Amino acid sequence: MTKLRIGVLGIQGAYVRHADILSLVGAVPVIVKYGKQLEDLDGLIIPGGESSTMTKMMGFRIAYDDILQFGKFKPIFGTCAGLILLGKGISDPRIHQLELIDARISRNAYGSQKDSFVDDITLRFDIEKPYHAVFIRAPQIVSVGDSIRVLAECDNIPVLVESGLHLSASFHPELTGDARIHRYFIQKVKEIKNGEKNDSV
Ligand code: GLN
């Protein structure tokens, strides 16, 4: 079977390690810097970084609408700043959210850079072994709609959620060398590509 081609939005932030893990789980990573590159991708990761800078870059190198259109039909995995961009509810003119998932997000809700932390969470799809989640100036998911499936929580707050086509985490899953979440995303992309999942936004 031909390998899945998964883009990693490479306009700002922590995109390189995502590409390494995608190779590890058998996908072809593509660092996406221009809208045209989205055309032959099966899925996309929006990495952590700085959501205000990413918003700015989206109006410059890659069109906001290109990503929005992509996300209407194909899976996106948003991590940290990527979660901020996938969600809704932020009233800061510097952040242009895609509103592809029904989750309200609060930026920097765990505190500043020095309040970054690591905690063990349980993945609902693989409960045997704890997952070390790295939270860096992380956003918080403050409320979720009915379409959201919570896949992991930390102190009773959702930190990994699935909604229709998309997956989102408030932490950095590319930093621990534990590929289980990327593998989960790849499986989801595969099922959607093969028409086994009939999810829409
Ligand atoms: N605090 C950052 C933002 O608001 C997100 C941090 C991260 O992606 N690690 O965009």
mmCIF file with all atom_site columns, C-alpha atoms and ligand atoms in Angstrom:
data_model
loop_
_atom_site.group_PDB
_atom_site.id
_atom_site.type_symbol
_atom_site.label_atom_id
_atom_site.label_alt_id
_atom_site.label_comp_id
_atom_site.label_asym_id
_atom_site.label_entity_id
_atom_site.label_seq_id
_atom_site.pdbx_PDB_ins_code
_atom_site.Cartn_x
_atom_site.Cartn_y
_atom_site.Cartn_z
_atom_site.occupancy
_atom_site.B_iso_or_equiv
_atom_site.pdbx_formal_charge
_atom_site.auth_seq_id
_atom_site.auth_comp_id
_atom_site.auth_asym_id
_atom_site.auth_atom_id
_atom_site.pdbx_PDB_model_num
ATOM   1   C CA . MET A 1 1   ? 0.000   0.000  0.000  1.00 0.00 ? 1   MET A CA 1
ATOM   2   C CA . THR A 1 2   ? 1.281   3.476  -0.805 1.00 0.00 ? 2   THR A CA 1
ATOM   3   C CA . LYS A 1 3   ? 2.353   5.469  2.210  1.00 0.00 ? 3   LYS A CA 1
ATOM   4   C CA . LEU A 1 4   ? 0.223   8.305  3.505  1.00 0.00 ? 4   LEU A CA 1
ATOM   5   C CA . ARG A 1 5   ? 1.542   11.794 2.842  1.00 0.00 ? 5   ARG A CA 1
ATOM   6   C CA . ILE A 1 6   ? 1.153   13.932 5.932  1.00 0.00 ? 6   ILE A CA 1
ATOM   7   C CA . GLY A 1 7   ? 1.973   17.625 5.934  1.00 0.00 ? 7   GLY A CA 1
ATOM   8   C CA . VAL A 1 8   ? 3.430   19.485 8.880  1.00 0.00 ? 8   VAL A CA 1
ATOM   9   C CA . LEU A 1 9   ? 2.719   23.193 8.712  1.00 0.00 ? 9   LEU A CA 1
ATOM   10  C CA . GLY A 1 10  ? 6.235   24.596 8.673  1.00 0.00 ? 10  GLY A CA 1
ATOM   11  C CA . ILE A 1 11  ? 5.729   28.334 8.807  1.00 0.00 ? 11  ILE A CA 1
ATOM   12  C CA . GLN A 1 12  ? 6.627   28.744 12.497 1.00 0.00 ? 12  GLN A CA 1
ATOM   13  C CA . GLY A 1 13  ? 7.147   26.678 15.624 1.00 0.00 ? 13  GLY A CA 1
ATOM   14  C CA . ALA A 1 14  ? 8.031   23.087 16.530 1.00 0.00 ? 14  ALA A CA 1
ATOM   15  C CA . TYR A 1 15  ? 7.519   21.263 13.241 1.00 0.00 ? 15  TYR A CA 1
ATOM   16  C CA . VAL A 1 16  ? 10.746  19.314 12.701 1.00 0.00 ? 16  VAL A CA 1
ATOM   17  C CA . ARG A 1 17  ? 10.223  16.636 15.372 1.00 0.00 ? 17  ARG A CA 1
ATOM   18  C CA . HIS A 1 18  ? 6.710   15.917 14.069 1.00 0.00 ? 18  HIS A CA 1
ATOM   19  C CA . ALA A 1 19  ? 8.255   15.056 10.707 1.00 0.00 ? 19  ALA A CA 1
ATOM   20  C CA . ASP A 1 20  ? 10.703  12.638 12.400 1.00 0.00 ? 20  ASP A CA 1
ATOM   21  C CA . ILE A 1 21  ? 7.895   10.798 14.215 1.00 0.00 ? 21  ILE A CA 1
ATOM   22  C CA . LEU A 1 22  ? 5.769   10.629 11.059 1.00 0.00 ? 22  LEU A CA 1
ATOM   23  C CA . SER A 1 23  ? 8.637   8.830  9.302  1.00 0.00 ? 23  SER A CA 1
ATOM   24  C CA . LEU A 1 24  ? 8.922   6.498  12.288 1.00 0.00 ? 24  LEU A CA 1
ATOM   25  C CA . VAL A 1 25  ? 5.263   5.490  12.018 1.00 0.00 ? 25  VAL A CA 1
ATOM   26  C CA . GLY A 1 26  ? 5.521   4.827  8.281  1.00 0.00 ? 26  GLY A CA 1
ATOM   27  C CA . ALA A 1 27  ? 4.111   8.017  6.757  1.00 0.00 ? 27  ALA A CA 1
ATOM   28  C CA . VAL A 1 28  ? 5.803   10.415 4.347  1.00 0.00 ? 28  VAL A CA 1
ATOM   29  C CA . PRO A 1 29  ? 6.229   13.801 6.077  1.00 0.00 ? 29  PRO A CA 1
ATOM   30  C CA . VAL A 1 30  ? 5.988   16.958 4.005  1.00 0.00 ? 30  VAL A CA 1
ATOM   31  C CA . ILE A 1 31  ? 6.994   20.293 5.530  1.00 0.00 ? 31  ILE A CA 1
ATOM   32  C CA . VAL A 1 32  ? 4.310   22.662 4.243  1.00 0.00 ? 32  VAL A CA 1
ATOM   33  C CA . LYS A 1 33  ? 5.301   26.249 3.593  1.00 0.00 ? 33  LYS A CA 1
ATOM   34  C CA . TYR A 1 34  ? 3.036   27.104 0.671  1.00 0.00 ? 34  TYR A CA 1
ATOM   35  C CA . GLY A 1 35  ? -0.642  26.472 -0.008 1.00 0.00 ? 35  GLY A CA 1
ATOM   36  C CA . LYS A 1 36  ? 0.002   24.511 -3.198 1.00 0.00 ? 36  LYS A CA 1
ATOM   37  C CA . GLN A 1 37  ? 1.713   21.775 -1.196 1.00 0.00 ? 37  GLN A CA 1
ATOM   38  C CA . LEU A 1 38  ? -1.600  20.905 0.467  1.00 0.00 ? 38  LEU A CA 1
ATOM   39  C CA . GLU A 1 39  ? -3.010  19.537 -2.787 1.00 0.00 ? 39  GLU A CA 1
ATOM   40  C CA . ASP A 1 40  ? -1.664  15.993 -2.610 1.00 0.00 ? 40  ASP A CA 1
ATOM   41  C CA . LEU A 1 41  ? -1.684  15.483 1.163  1.00 0.00 ? 41  LEU A CA 1
ATOM   42  C CA . ASP A 1 42  ? -3.815  13.008 3.106  1.00 0.00 ? 42  ASP A CA 1
ATOM   43  C CA . GLY A 1 43  ? -3.600  14.863 6.429  1.00 0.00 ? 43  GLY A CA 1
ATOM   44  C CA . LEU A 1 44  ? -1.933  17.822 8.110  1.00 0.00 ? 44  LEU A CA 1
ATOM   45  C CA . ILE A 1 45  ? -0.347  18.576 11.485 1.00 0.00 ? 45  ILE A CA 1
ATOM   46  C CA . ILE A 1 46  ? -0.441  22.128 12.826 1.00 0.00 ? 46  ILE A CA 1
ATOM   47  C CA . PRO A 1 47  ? 2.376   22.129 15.383 1.00 0.00 ? 47  PRO A CA 1
ATOM   48  C CA . GLY A 1 48  ? 3.015   24.020 18.600 1.00 0.00 ? 48  GLY A CA 1
ATOM   49  C CA . GLY A 1 49  ? 4.608   27.433 18.459 1.00 0.00 ? 49  GLY A CA 1
ATOM   50  C CA . GLU A 1 50  ? 3.062   30.853 18.756 1.00 0.00 ? 50  GLU A CA 1
ATOM   51  C CA . SER A 1 51  ? -0.490  31.104 17.478 1.00 0.00 ? 51  SER A CA 1
ATOM   52  C CA . SER A 1 52  ? -0.341  34.867 16.916 1.00 0.00 ? 52  SER A CA 1
ATOM   53  C CA . THR A 1 53  ? 2.786   34.525 14.748 1.00 0.00 ? 53  THR A CA 1
ATOM   54  C CA . MET A 1 54  ? 1.264   31.577 12.903 1.00 0.00 ? 54  MET A CA 1
ATOM   55  C CA . THR A 1 55  ? -1.832  33.662 12.179 1.00 0.00 ? 55  THR A CA 1
ATOM   56  C CA . LYS A 1 56  ? 0.383   36.384 10.775 1.00 0.00 ? 56  LYS A CA 1
ATOM   57  C CA . MET A 1 57  ? 2.314   33.906 8.627  1.00 0.00 ? 57  MET A CA 1
ATOM   58  C CA . MET A 1 58  ? -0.938  32.365 7.386  1.00 0.00 ? 58  MET A CA 1
ATOM   59  C CA . GLY A 1 59  ? -1.820  35.646 5.736  1.00 0.00 ? 59  GLY A CA 1
ATOM   60  C CA . PHE A 1 60  ? 1.591   35.802 4.128  1.00 0.00 ? 60  PHE A CA 1
ATOM   61  C CA . ARG A 1 61  ? 3.034   32.498 2.937  1.00 0.00 ? 61  ARG A CA 1
ATOM   62  C CA . ILE A 1 62  ? 0.018   30.263 3.030  1.00 0.00 ? 62  ILE A CA 1
ATOM   63  C CA . ALA A 1 63  ? -3.589  31.395 2.846  1.00 0.00 ? 63  ALA A CA 1
ATOM   64  C CA . TYR A 1 64  ? -5.812  30.910 5.870  1.00 0.00 ? 64  TYR A CA 1
ATOM   65  C CA . ASP A 1 65  ? -8.585  29.764 3.523  1.00 0.00 ? 65  ASP A CA 1
ATOM   66  C CA . ASP A 1 66  ? -6.375  27.055 2.000  1.00 0.00 ? 66  ASP A CA 1
ATOM   67  C CA . ILE A 1 67  ? -6.023  25.436 5.422  1.00 0.00 ? 67  ILE A CA 1
ATOM   68  C CA . LEU A 1 68  ? -9.712  25.945 6.205  1.00 0.00 ? 68  LEU A CA 1
ATOM   69  C CA . GLN A 1 69  ? -10.740 24.278 2.929  1.00 0.00 ? 69  GLN A CA 1
ATOM   70  C CA . PHE A 1 70  ? -8.299  21.421 3.513  1.00 0.00 ? 70  PHE A CA 1
ATOM   71  C CA . GLY A 1 71  ? -9.763  20.867 6.999  1.00 0.00 ? 71  GLY A CA 1
ATOM   72  C CA . LYS A 1 72  ? -13.304 20.625 5.663  1.00 0.00 ? 72  LYS A CA 1
ATOM   73  C CA . PHE A 1 73  ? -12.421 17.360 3.917  1.00 0.00 ? 73  PHE A CA 1
ATOM   74  C CA . LYS A 1 74  ? -9.188  16.032 5.357  1.00 0.00 ? 74  LYS A CA 1
ATOM   75  C CA . PRO A 1 75  ? -7.913  15.369 8.877  1.00 0.00 ? 75  PRO A CA 1
ATOM   76  C CA . ILE A 1 76  ? -5.868  17.914 10.798 1.00 0.00 ? 76  ILE A CA 1
ATOM   77  C CA . PHE A 1 77  ? -3.991  17.215 14.040 1.00 0.00 ? 77  PHE A CA 1
ATOM   78  C CA . GLY A 1 78  ? -3.482  20.454 15.983 1.00 0.00 ? 78  GLY A CA 1
ATOM   79  C CA . THR A 1 79  ? -0.997  20.419 18.845 1.00 0.00 ? 79  THR A CA 1
ATOM   80  C CA . CYS A 1 80  ? -0.672  23.233 21.395 1.00 0.00 ? 80  CYS A CA 1
ATOM   81  C CA . ALA A 1 81  ? -0.711  26.424 19.262 1.00 0.00 ? 81  ALA A CA 1
ATOM   82  C CA . GLY A 1 82  ? -2.234  24.165 16.572 1.00 0.00 ? 82  GLY A CA 1
ATOM   83  C CA . LEU A 1 83  ? -5.087  23.348 18.973 1.00 0.00 ? 83  LEU A CA 1
ATOM   84  C CA . ILE A 1 84  ? -5.629  27.079 19.516 1.00 0.00 ? 84  ILE A CA 1
ATOM   85  C CA . LEU A 1 85  ? -5.972  27.561 15.760 1.00 0.00 ? 85  LEU A CA 1
ATOM   86  C CA . LEU A 1 86  ? -8.342  24.603 15.297 1.00 0.00 ? 86  LEU A CA 1
ATOM   87  C CA . GLY A 1 87  ? -10.661 25.687 18.113 1.00 0.00 ? 87  GLY A CA 1
ATOM   88  C CA . LYS A 1 88  ? -12.814 28.701 18.871 1.00 0.00 ? 88  LYS A CA 1
ATOM   89  C CA . GLY A 1 89  ? -13.588 31.277 21.557 1.00 0.00 ? 89  GLY A CA 1
ATOM   90  C CA . ILE A 1 90  ? -10.501 33.485 21.604 1.00 0.00 ? 90  ILE A CA 1
ATOM   91  C CA . SER A 1 91  ? -11.288 37.162 21.246 1.00 0.00 ? 91  SER A CA 1
ATOM   92  C CA . ASP A 1 92  ? -7.840  38.433 20.395 1.00 0.00 ? 92  ASP A CA 1
ATOM   93  C CA . PRO A 1 93  ? -7.588  40.100 16.979 1.00 0.00 ? 93  PRO A CA 1
ATOM   94  C CA . ARG A 1 94  ? -4.079  38.667 16.540 1.00 0.00 ? 94  ARG A CA 1
ATOM   95  C CA . ILE A 1 95  ? -5.441  35.095 16.533 1.00 0.00 ? 95  ILE A CA 1
ATOM   96  C CA . HIS A 1 96  ? -7.568  33.935 13.617 1.00 0.00 ? 96  HIS A CA 1
ATOM   97  C CA . GLN A 1 97  ? -9.063  30.602 14.614 1.00 0.00 ? 97  GLN A CA 1
ATOM   98  C CA . LEU A 1 98  ? -10.207 28.059 12.032 1.00 0.00 ? 98  LEU A CA 1
ATOM   99  C CA . GLU A 1 99  ? -13.138 26.959 14.251 1.00 0.00 ? 99  GLU A CA 1
ATOM   100 C CA . LEU A 1 100 ? -12.963 23.440 12.817 1.00 0.00 ? 100 LEU A CA 1
ATOM   101 C CA . ILE A 1 101 ? -13.590 21.853 16.226 1.00 0.00 ? 101 ILE A CA 1
ATOM   102 C CA . ASP A 1 102 ? -16.310 22.632 18.738 1.00 0.00 ? 102 ASP A CA 1
ATOM   103 C CA . ALA A 1 103 ? -14.001 23.404 21.636 1.00 0.00 ? 103 ALA A CA 1
ATOM   104 C CA . ARG A 1 104 ? -13.411 26.713 23.378 1.00 0.00 ? 104 ARG A CA 1
ATOM   105 C CA . ILE A 1 105 ? -9.768  27.365 24.047 1.00 0.00 ? 105 ILE A CA 1
ATOM   106 C CA . SER A 1 106 ? -8.012  29.662 26.504 1.00 0.00 ? 106 SER A CA 1
ATOM   107 C CA . ARG A 1 107 ? -4.435  30.641 25.654 1.00 0.00 ? 107 ARG A CA 1
ATOM   108 C CA . ASN A 1 108 ? -1.626  30.354 28.224 1.00 0.00 ? 108 ASN A CA 1
ATOM   109 C CA . ALA A 1 109 ? -4.178  29.192 30.797 1.00 0.00 ? 109 ALA A CA 1
ATOM   110 C CA . TYR A 1 110 ? -1.642  27.047 32.671 1.00 0.00 ? 110 TYR A CA 1
ATOM   111 C CA . GLY A 1 111 ? 0.596   30.078 33.222 1.00 0.00 ? 111 GLY A CA 1
ATOM   112 C CA . SER A 1 112 ? 3.758   31.420 31.660 1.00 0.00 ? 112 SER A CA 1
ATOM   113 C CA . GLN A 1 113 ? 6.775   29.602 30.197 1.00 0.00 ? 113 GLN A CA 1
ATOM   114 C CA . LYS A 1 114 ? 8.145   28.807 33.673 1.00 0.00 ? 114 LYS A CA 1
ATOM   115 C CA . ASP A 1 115 ? 4.868   27.073 34.600 1.00 0.00 ? 115 ASP A CA 1
ATOM   116 C CA . SER A 1 116 ? 5.398   24.522 31.813 1.00 0.00 ? 116 SER A CA 1
ATOM   117 C CA . PHE A 1 117 ? 5.165   20.964 33.148 1.00 0.00 ? 117 PHE A CA 1
ATOM   118 C CA . VAL A 1 118 ? 5.149   17.243 32.374 1.00 0.00 ? 118 VAL A CA 1
ATOM   119 C CA . ASP A 1 119 ? 2.405   14.941 33.624 1.00 0.00 ? 119 ASP A CA 1
ATOM   120 C CA . ASP A 1 120 ? 1.338   11.349 33.062 1.00 0.00 ? 120 ASP A CA 1
ATOM   121 C CA . ILE A 1 121 ? -1.992  10.982 31.321 1.00 0.00 ? 121 ILE A CA 1
ATOM   122 C CA . THR A 1 122 ? -4.010  7.945  30.241 1.00 0.00 ? 122 THR A CA 1
ATOM   123 C CA . LEU A 1 123 ? -4.840  7.537  26.563 1.00 0.00 ? 123 LEU A CA 1
ATOM   124 C CA . ARG A 1 124 ? -8.365  6.113  26.255 1.00 0.00 ? 124 ARG A CA 1
ATOM   125 C CA . PHE A 1 125 ? -7.309  4.079  23.208 1.00 0.00 ? 125 PHE A CA 1
ATOM   126 C CA . ASP A 1 126 ? -4.327  2.530  25.009 1.00 0.00 ? 126 ASP A CA 1
ATOM   127 C CA . ILE A 1 127 ? -4.846  2.537  28.758 1.00 0.00 ? 127 ILE A CA 1
ATOM   128 C CA . GLU A 1 128 ? -2.124  0.060  29.760 1.00 0.00 ? 128 GLU A CA 1
ATOM   129 C CA . LYS A 1 129 ? 0.835   2.409  29.737 1.00 0.00 ? 129 LYS A CA 1
ATOM   130 C CA . PRO A 1 130 ? 0.800   6.054  30.929 1.00 0.00 ? 130 PRO A CA 1
ATOM   131 C CA . TYR A 1 131 ? 1.747   8.720  28.428 1.00 0.00 ? 131 TYR A CA 1
ATOM   132 C CA . HIS A 1 132 ? 4.192   11.457 29.483 1.00 0.00 ? 132 HIS A CA 1
ATOM   133 C CA . ALA A 1 133 ? 2.646   14.657 28.201 1.00 0.00 ? 133 ALA A CA 1
ATOM   134 C CA . VAL A 1 134 ? 4.770   17.812 27.897 1.00 0.00 ? 134 VAL A CA 1
ATOM   135 C CA . PHE A 1 135 ? 2.829   21.052 28.391 1.00 0.00 ? 135 PHE A CA 1
ATOM   136 C CA . ILE A 1 136 ? 4.695   24.186 27.259 1.00 0.00 ? 136 ILE A CA 1
ATOM   137 C CA . ARG A 1 137 ? 2.917   27.488 27.916 1.00 0.00 ? 137 ARG A CA 1
ATOM   138 C CA . ALA A 1 138 ? -0.065  25.366 27.053 1.00 0.00 ? 138 ALA A CA 1
ATOM   139 C CA . PRO A 1 139 ? -3.572  26.382 26.098 1.00 0.00 ? 139 PRO A CA 1
ATOM   140 C CA . GLN A 1 140 ? -6.493  24.917 27.994 1.00 0.00 ? 140 GLN A CA 1
ATOM   141 C CA . ILE A 1 141 ? -9.636  23.382 26.554 1.00 0.00 ? 141 ILE A CA 1
ATOM   142 C CA . VAL A 1 142 ? -12.260 25.170 28.637 1.00 0.00 ? 142 VAL A CA 1
ATOM   143 C CA . SER A 1 143 ? -15.407 23.609 27.194 1.00 0.00 ? 143 SER A CA 1
ATOM   144 C CA . VAL A 1 144 ? -16.359 21.110 24.526 1.00 0.00 ? 144 VAL A CA 1
ATOM   145 C CA . GLY A 1 145 ? -19.478 20.567 22.414 1.00 0.00 ? 145 GLY A CA 1
ATOM   146 C CA . ASP A 1 146 ? -21.342 17.288 21.833 1.00 0.00 ? 146 ASP A CA 1
ATOM   147 C CA . SER A 1 147 ? -19.304 16.408 18.755 1.00 0.00 ? 147 SER A CA 1
ATOM   148 C CA . ILE A 1 148 ? -16.111 16.133 20.800 1.00 0.00 ? 148 ILE A CA 1
ATOM   149 C CA . ARG A 1 149 ? -14.734 12.830 22.068 1.00 0.00 ? 149 ARG A CA 1
ATOM   150 C CA . VAL A 1 150 ? -12.279 13.234 24.935 1.00 0.00 ? 150 VAL A CA 1
ATOM   151 C CA . LEU A 1 151 ? -9.332  10.837 24.530 1.00 0.00 ? 151 LEU A CA 1
ATOM   152 C CA . ALA A 1 152 ? -7.279  11.977 27.541 1.00 0.00 ? 152 ALA A CA 1
ATOM   153 C CA . GLU A 1 153 ? -7.577  14.305 30.513 1.00 0.00 ? 153 GLU A CA 1
ATOM   154 C CA . CYS A 1 154 ? -5.164  15.888 32.961 1.00 0.00 ? 154 CYS A CA 1
ATOM   155 C CA . ASP A 1 155 ? -6.675  16.912 36.320 1.00 0.00 ? 155 ASP A CA 1
ATOM   156 C CA . ASN A 1 156 ? -10.146 16.376 34.828 1.00 0.00 ? 156 ASN A CA 1
ATOM   157 C CA . ILE A 1 157 ? -9.489  18.828 31.996 1.00 0.00 ? 157 ILE A CA 1
ATOM   158 C CA . PRO A 1 158 ? -9.567  17.442 28.431 1.00 0.00 ? 158 PRO A CA 1
ATOM   159 C CA . VAL A 1 159 ? -6.090  17.542 26.868 1.00 0.00 ? 159 VAL A CA 1
ATOM   160 C CA . LEU A 1 160 ? -6.513  15.246 23.849 1.00 0.00 ? 160 LEU A CA 1
ATOM   161 C CA . VAL A 1 161 ? -9.756  15.419 21.890 1.00 0.00 ? 161 VAL A CA 1
ATOM   162 C CA . GLU A 1 162 ? -11.168 14.070 18.664 1.00 0.00 ? 162 GLU A CA 1
ATOM   163 C CA . SER A 1 163 ? -13.908 15.697 16.663 1.00 0.00 ? 163 SER A CA 1
ATOM   164 C CA . GLY A 1 164 ? -15.120 14.505 13.279 1.00 0.00 ? 164 GLY A CA 1
ATOM   165 C CA . LEU A 1 165 ? -12.081 14.541 11.045 1.00 0.00 ? 165 LEU A CA 1
ATOM   166 C CA . HIS A 1 166 ? -9.754  16.186 13.517 1.00 0.00 ? 166 HIS A CA 1
ATOM   167 C CA . LEU A 1 167 ? -7.534  15.470 16.488 1.00 0.00 ? 167 LEU A CA 1
ATOM   168 C CA . SER A 1 168 ? -6.149  18.052 18.935 1.00 0.00 ? 168 SER A CA 1
ATOM   169 C CA . ALA A 1 169 ? -3.824  18.077 21.928 1.00 0.00 ? 169 ALA A CA 1
ATOM   170 C CA . SER A 1 170 ? -2.945  20.872 24.334 1.00 0.00 ? 170 SER A CA 1
ATOM   171 C CA . PHE A 1 171 ? 0.533   19.357 24.841 1.00 0.00 ? 171 PHE A CA 1
ATOM   172 C CA . HIS A 1 172 ? 3.511   18.525 22.576 1.00 0.00 ? 172 HIS A CA 1
ATOM   173 C CA . PRO A 1 173 ? 3.241   14.858 21.483 1.00 0.00 ? 173 PRO A CA 1
ATOM   174 C CA . GLU A 1 174 ? 6.334   15.099 19.290 1.00 0.00 ? 174 GLU A CA 1
ATOM   175 C CA . LEU A 1 175 ? 8.752   15.618 22.190 1.00 0.00 ? 175 LEU A CA 1
ATOM   176 C CA . THR A 1 176 ? 8.690   12.354 24.117 1.00 0.00 ? 176 THR A CA 1
ATOM   177 C CA . GLY A 1 177 ? 9.588   9.749  21.508 1.00 0.00 ? 177 GLY A CA 1
ATOM   178 C CA . ASP A 1 178 ? 6.310   7.950  22.319 1.00 0.00 ? 178 ASP A CA 1
ATOM   179 C CA . ALA A 1 179 ? 4.662   7.592  18.911 1.00 0.00 ? 179 ALA A CA 1
ATOM   180 C CA . ARG A 1 180 ? 1.262   6.300  20.056 1.00 0.00 ? 180 ARG A CA 1
ATOM   181 C CA . ILE A 1 181 ? -0.667  9.503  19.326 1.00 0.00 ? 181 ILE A CA 1
ATOM   182 C CA . HIS A 1 182 ? 0.882   9.987  15.886 1.00 0.00 ? 182 HIS A CA 1
ATOM   183 C CA . ARG A 1 183 ? 0.111   6.330  15.153 1.00 0.00 ? 183 ARG A CA 1
ATOM   184 C CA . TYR A 1 184 ? -3.505  6.953  16.209 1.00 0.00 ? 184 TYR A CA 1
ATOM   185 C CA . PHE A 1 185 ? -3.692  9.950  13.875 1.00 0.00 ? 185 PHE A CA 1
ATOM   186 C CA . ILE A 1 186 ? -2.222  7.989  10.971 1.00 0.00 ? 186 ILE A CA 1
ATOM   187 C CA . GLN A 1 187 ? -4.785  5.226  11.499 1.00 0.00 ? 187 GLN A CA 1
ATOM   188 C CA . LYS A 1 188 ? -7.556  7.839  11.489 1.00 0.00 ? 188 LYS A CA 1
ATOM   189 C CA . VAL A 1 189 ? -6.223  9.385  8.268  1.00 0.00 ? 189 VAL A CA 1
ATOM   190 C CA . LYS A 1 190 ? -6.043  5.927  6.689  1.00 0.00 ? 190 LYS A CA 1
ATOM   191 C CA . GLU A 1 191 ? -9.639  5.091  7.615  1.00 0.00 ? 191 GLU A CA 1
ATOM   192 C CA . ILE A 1 192 ? -10.914 8.433  6.332  1.00 0.00 ? 192 ILE A CA 1
ATOM   193 C CA . LYS A 1 193 ? -8.968  8.061  3.084  1.00 0.00 ? 193 LYS A CA 1
ATOM   194 C CA . ASN A 1 194 ? -10.362 4.556  2.577  1.00 0.00 ? 194 ASN A CA 1
ATOM   195 C CA . GLY A 1 195 ? -13.871 5.778  3.338  1.00 0.00 ? 195 GLY A CA 1
ATOM   196 C CA . GLU A 1 196 ? -14.178 3.576  6.434  1.00 0.00 ? 196 GLU A CA 1
ATOM   197 C CA . LYS A 1 197 ? -14.953 6.583  8.608  1.00 0.00 ? 197 LYS A CA 1
ATOM   198 C CA . ASN A 1 198 ? -17.772 8.789  7.498  1.00 0.00 ? 198 ASN A CA 1
ATOM   199 C CA . ASP A 1 199 ? -16.969 11.793 9.654  1.00 0.00 ? 199 ASP A CA 1
ATOM   200 C CA . SER A 1 200 ? -17.562 15.320 8.585  1.00 0.00 ? 200 SER A CA 1
ATOM   201 C CA . VAL A 1 201 ? -17.157 18.574 10.440 1.00 0.00 ? 201 VAL A CA 1
HETATM 202 N N1 . GLN B 2 .   ? 1.218   29.869 24.196 1.00 0.00 ? 1   GLN B N1 1
HETATM 203 C C1 . GLN B 2 .   ? 1.357   29.590 22.801 1.00 0.00 ? 1   GLN B C1 1
HETATM 204 C C2 . GLN B 2 .   ? 0.315   30.359 21.976 1.00 0.00 ? 1   GLN B C2 1
HETATM 205 O O1 . GLN B 2 .   ? -0.482  31.029 22.502 1.00 0.00 ? 1   GLN B O1 1
HETATM 206 C C3 . GLN B 2 .   ? 1.254   28.101 22.544 1.00 0.00 ? 1   GLN B C3 1
HETATM 207 C C4 . GLN B 2 .   ? 2.422   27.375 23.168 1.00 0.00 ? 1   GLN B C4 1
HETATM 208 C C5 . GLN B 2 .   ? 2.868   26.158 22.427 1.00 0.00 ? 1   GLN B C5 1
HETATM 209 O O2 . GLN B 2 .   ? 2.457   25.899 21.306 1.00 0.00 ? 1   GLN B O2 1
HETATM 210 N N2 . GLN B 2 .   ? 3.741   25.444 23.071 1.00 0.00 ? 1   GLN B N2 1
HETATM 211 O O3 . GLN B 2 .   ? 0.316   30.297 20.811 1.00 0.00 ? 1   GLN B O3 1
#
